Amino acid sequence: MSYENDILSAKESSFIAQDLEKVSNDDTNISYGEVAQTEHLNRSLKTRNINMITIAGVIGSGLYLGTGKMLATGGPLSMLLAYFVIGLIVFFMMLSLGEMSVQYPVSGSFTTYAKRFGSDSLGFAILANYWFNDACSVAGDLTALQLIFSYWTDFHWYVISIIFWVFLLFLNVIHVRIYGETEYWLALLKVVTILIFFIVSIIVNAGKNPEHAYIGFKWWSYGDAPFVDGIKGFSSLFVSAAFAFGGLESVSLTAGETKNPTRVIPKTVRATFYRIFIFYILTAFFIGMNIPYDYPGLSSSSITTSPFTIVFQMVGAKAAGSFMNTVIMLSLISAGNHALFAGSRLAFNMSSQGYIPKVFSSLNRFGIPYVAVIFTWLCGGLCFGSSFIGAGTLWDWIQSIVGLSNLISWWLIGIVSIRFRRGLERQGRTHELLMKNWSYPYGPWFVVILGAFIIIIQGWTTIKPFDVSGFFQSYLELGIFPATFIFWWLIVKRGKDKFVKLEDMDFDTDRYYVSAEEKEENDYGDSLKGWASFKYHFVENFL
């Protein structure tokens, strides 16, 4: 069947590369039925790559190292509730983001939407801050690596971290398929290990532990548990939880390099709920069951006291701790790889949108923005260099900065999503949506209202008594974001930049049309039933 009359014939990588600022009505390069595109990255990431990146590509130091500090600070139930609340925000945020990403699958994702459906200054602020977020995340994962290796050796930590730092550059300047395959296998390892962790946790709780006794929920009623330090302890956990969840939204940055995004992105977004429940909620639940909040050294940033390592050591096998440590090491490499990928795409978009010099949007023969990759890689290395002040201290600061940056980004995604839908409604084009956010308008407003509340109260414990270091650690990013917005609005735009009117929003540039080949493939997959359907979707998603 031919679909040429109602869809764009768009083969893989056949996009018209045009700058947003240069699209005009009389552009002779755009023929009938074509849609202007702002980029032509290599669309080589397959469904299974995107699925695995979404499932576990962002599991890193936040989950493996941060949970120990959360347990010690707030207790088991506070930690569980913090993950639950932040998980709800992330779930509704992903539904909002998925709706826009399917319609406009570009590598800039929500940062591009902030400019198109918000303002030029908002676009710059979120791009600059989220790029800084990813650069700090690269540094954070490199810093955590030295804590990992201190479990085995006192060898010069910076030598090991520099080796992995160079390795991350190699993975990100060659074909994007290499990045996707590396993330696939590392993520698969993390998924299997988390499932093993659940089994080991049940065994430990049932009696296979140093005390040879059933644990049950006794640590939930031990001492000040389940709420340690009351509401103060509980509120202080939100940033740590946001740091752990950080990166789920950045999977949409791969949209510009994803095959068949109208099928892949909705499936990965809808599965976010299950991934949040399995990898975060259940993990927090088992950790809180088996480890007391006052376990010696639990609140430090030492890998020897990571809850995962502790649980594996409890079963009595000497090699168990080393096994878990090895998995954490590989997970940090995976998280650093993902952060460098996402950060480089943000630098690429800052360049393609005119915020920084055009050289950063240069592509190599593999379709990789190599200048943006090298720039982000170098900045991540510079941030990592400050670990000479103390790995644990730096990691705490990075956790606070990145965690609050994530909360701000999610809040802004909610804002932009609301404006996006209002613009569609004003122009009478809601029917064009390829994926509808079923939670609208309640979901985006939930993200906006609750997100704003958490952003404000997450560091209030540092105010009375006033802790100067803790205060700046908690609220530094809250000052940086408006500063970048004001800089672009006042200095660059001289106060003339305004939010785009709903009736003037551009809903055509970068709009995705399903090709005949993709539509045929989608229809075939949807037509299968029973075992044939299961086999087809399993192979598509995981093999």
XYZ file of C-alpha atoms in Angstrom, residues 111 188 243 293 314 520:
6
model
C 15.440 22.318 25.977
C 21.514 -5.335 31.028
C 19.689 12.985 42.064
C 19.711 3.530 59.882
C 25.652 -10.262 54.814
C 3.868 -0.890 7.662
